[in-house]
Structure formats: structure tokens, C-alpha cells
Amino acid sequence: MKRSVPQSPQDTAATVVLVHGLWTPATVFLPHGRWLQGRGYRTLRFAYPSVRATLSQNAQTLRRYIAAADGSEIHLVGHSLGGLIILDMLKQESDPRLRRVVLLGTPCIDSHCARQLAGLRGMPALLGRSIGEWLGRGPAAALAPSPAVAVGVLAGTRSLGLGRVVPDLPRPNDGVVSVAETRLPGAADFIALPVAHSEMLASRRCAEQIAAFLATGRFRHHAAA
């Protein structure tokens, strides 16, 4: 019989695995790691080759990484491409200790920016094999995971970043990913905050919402107003 999800991480050995996005090292999650540790969680930062390896390969590596991690309950937080790797991993046979997932600026449905850039000479190699595999699957490739794992989606509405040089990125957007592209079918909750794509990695406002979802399975919508 599955254990109920506790309201406070201090009562358990809960671990949070943080998964970075494209072109960034695992250290970008240092701020969120510290903030989550302050709330009693153990945190791990999963590092992977975002350009050299395929999406499937990185998802398999993440699955093995989680299997080796300590913790009676495990949560996941992924930024951008990191969220896609988490979703791909969840399609496979996943660890029964997995409880909740927060996606930050993850293009769950599609990516206008990535598709525009992939059409430019030399850019497919720069975007890497993970993005290339994901784009090749077509729009809406990210299906909702098992109901046993609750997924919360956090989108940004501050249009600051790569999208300024990519024409026709739908609004609202976080400068890289449009809000519409983050809408995962079957997600347990969704929230949009006035933050840019990279800003999510250093935002205390995002940190509060991540902590709320990991603890309760819901974002604090009254705090986002």
C-alpha cells in the first residue's frame, strides 16, 4: 500500500533532484538547492550532457541516478530541457518513491524558438542531440505521466531573452518559451509568474512556489496575484 505524502519534509527523508536545462551546468540550481535544504529537504543536482547525448539517453541516465539516490520519497524539479528529460524518464518504468515534479519554463507542448533556430545553418549541432530528438517527435510529444506522480507547471511571463531575436514568439512568454507551450495535459496544477526564463533559477518567488507544490501538491495562487 502506497504511503501518503506528508505535509512537511522534516518528517521524512525526502530528497529533491534538480535537473538543469540546455547549455547550463548543474551549479545553476545552487540557489534553489540551498533554499530547499533550508526547508528540510536533501537535494541532489543531476548533471548531464545536454548537447552531446540524446533525450532518451539522458532520461535513462536520470532513471539510474534516481535509483541510486537515498530517500524514502523523491521529488524532481526541472528547468526547461531538464523538464523534458524528466517527462521522458517518467514514461519509462519509474521509481516507486517518486512523488512530485515541478517543471520550470519547460516547453511541454512544443518550442517555437527551438524550431526557428533549428532551421538555421549550423544551429542543429549547437542545439544538440536532446533537442533534436525531441523536435523530431513532433508537437505535443510530452504526454501526461502516471497519476501516481503529480506534476506542477510553472511558466514565466517576463519576455526577456532569446525570444527577442526570434520572430513571432507567441505572447505571453518568458523570453524563450511561450506560456501556451508549457501547458502539460494532465498536470496537477499550473501557475504563471512575472519572471524570465533564466530568472527562474534565482527567483525567491519561484522558490516559494516550488516548495509549496512539493509540500502540498498545489501552488500558492493567492501569492502570485
Short mmCIF file of N, CA and C in Angstrom, two decimals, residues 22 50-51 53-56 81 84 114-115 118 123-138:
data_model
loop_
_atom_site.label_atom_id
_atom_site.label_comp_id
_atom_site.label_asym_id
_atom_site.label_seq_id
_atom_site.Cartn_x
_atom_site.Cartn_y
_atom_site.Cartn_z
N LEU A 22 19.32 23.29 -21.03
CA LEU A 22 20.29 23.32 -22.12
C LEU A 22 21.39 24.33 -21.88
N SER A 50 23.87 18.01 -22.11
CA SER A 50 22.64 18.48 -22.75
C SER A 50 22.76 18.59 -24.27
N VAL A 51 23.99 18.65 -24.78
CA VAL A 51 24.19 18.76 -26.22
C VAL A 51 24.60 17.43 -26.84
N ALA A 53 24.39 14.16 -25.73
CA ALA A 53 23.55 12.96 -25.58
C ALA A 53 22.13 13.22 -26.06
N THR A 54 21.44 12.16 -26.44
CA THR A 54 20.05 12.29 -26.86
C THR A 54 19.13 12.41 -25.65
N LEU A 55 17.90 12.79 -25.91
CA LEU A 55 16.91 12.89 -24.84
C LEU A 55 16.71 11.54 -24.17
N SER A 56 16.61 10.49 -24.97
CA SER A 56 16.41 9.15 -24.42
C SER A 56 17.58 8.71 -23.57
N LEU A 81 14.82 22.28 -20.71
CA LEU A 81 15.11 20.94 -21.22
C LEU A 81 15.15 19.91 -20.11
N LEU A 84 11.91 18.30 -19.80
CA LEU A 84 11.62 17.33 -20.86
C LEU A 84 12.29 15.99 -20.57
N ALA A 114 12.98 26.91 -30.53
CA ALA A 114 13.85 25.80 -30.94
C ALA A 114 13.63 25.45 -32.40
N ARG A 115 12.38 25.45 -32.84
CA ARG A 115 12.10 25.10 -34.24
C ARG A 115 12.62 26.17 -35.20
N ALA A 118 16.45 25.77 -35.20
CA ALA A 118 16.88 24.52 -35.85
C ALA A 118 16.90 24.64 -37.37
N MET A 123 22.86 25.60 -36.57
CA MET A 123 22.20 25.61 -35.27
C MET A 123 21.80 24.23 -34.75
N PRO A 124 21.42 23.27 -35.60
CA PRO A 124 21.08 21.95 -35.04
C PRO A 124 22.19 21.35 -34.18
N ALA A 125 23.44 21.52 -34.60
CA ALA A 125 24.56 21.00 -33.81
C ALA A 125 24.69 21.74 -32.49
N LEU A 126 24.42 23.05 -32.51
CA LEU A 126 24.51 23.85 -31.29
C LEU A 126 23.37 23.53 -30.33
N LEU A 127 22.18 23.30 -30.86
CA LEU A 127 21.04 22.93 -30.02
C LEU A 127 21.24 21.56 -29.39
N GLY A 128 21.92 20.68 -30.11
CA GLY A 128 22.28 19.39 -29.53
C GLY A 128 21.32 18.26 -29.85
N ARG A 129 21.72 17.07 -29.44
CA ARG A 129 21.00 15.85 -29.80
C ARG A 129 19.72 15.67 -28.98
N SER A 130 19.69 16.16 -27.76
CA SER A 130 18.46 16.03 -26.95
C SER A 130 17.33 16.83 -27.57
N ILE A 131 17.61 18.09 -27.89
CA ILE A 131 16.60 18.93 -28.52
C ILE A 131 16.24 18.37 -29.89
N GLY A 132 17.25 17.89 -30.64
CA GLY A 132 16.99 17.33 -31.96
C GLY A 132 16.05 16.14 -31.91
N GLU A 133 16.27 15.24 -30.95
CA GLU A 133 15.37 14.08 -30.82
C GLU A 133 13.97 14.53 -30.45
N TRP A 134 13.87 15.47 -29.52
CA TRP A 134 12.55 15.93 -29.07
C TRP A 134 11.78 16.61 -30.20
N LEU A 135 12.45 17.47 -30.97
CA LEU A 135 11.79 18.14 -32.08
C LEU A 135 11.33 17.13 -33.13
N GLY A 136 12.11 16.08 -33.32
CA GLY A 136 11.77 15.07 -34.31
C GLY A 136 10.53 14.26 -33.96
N ARG A 137 10.15 14.27 -32.69
CA ARG A 137 8.96 13.53 -32.28
C ARG A 137 7.67 14.26 -32.63
N GLY A 138 7.77 15.56 -32.88
CA GLY A 138 6.58 16.33 -33.23
C GLY A 138 5.96 17.00 -32.04
#
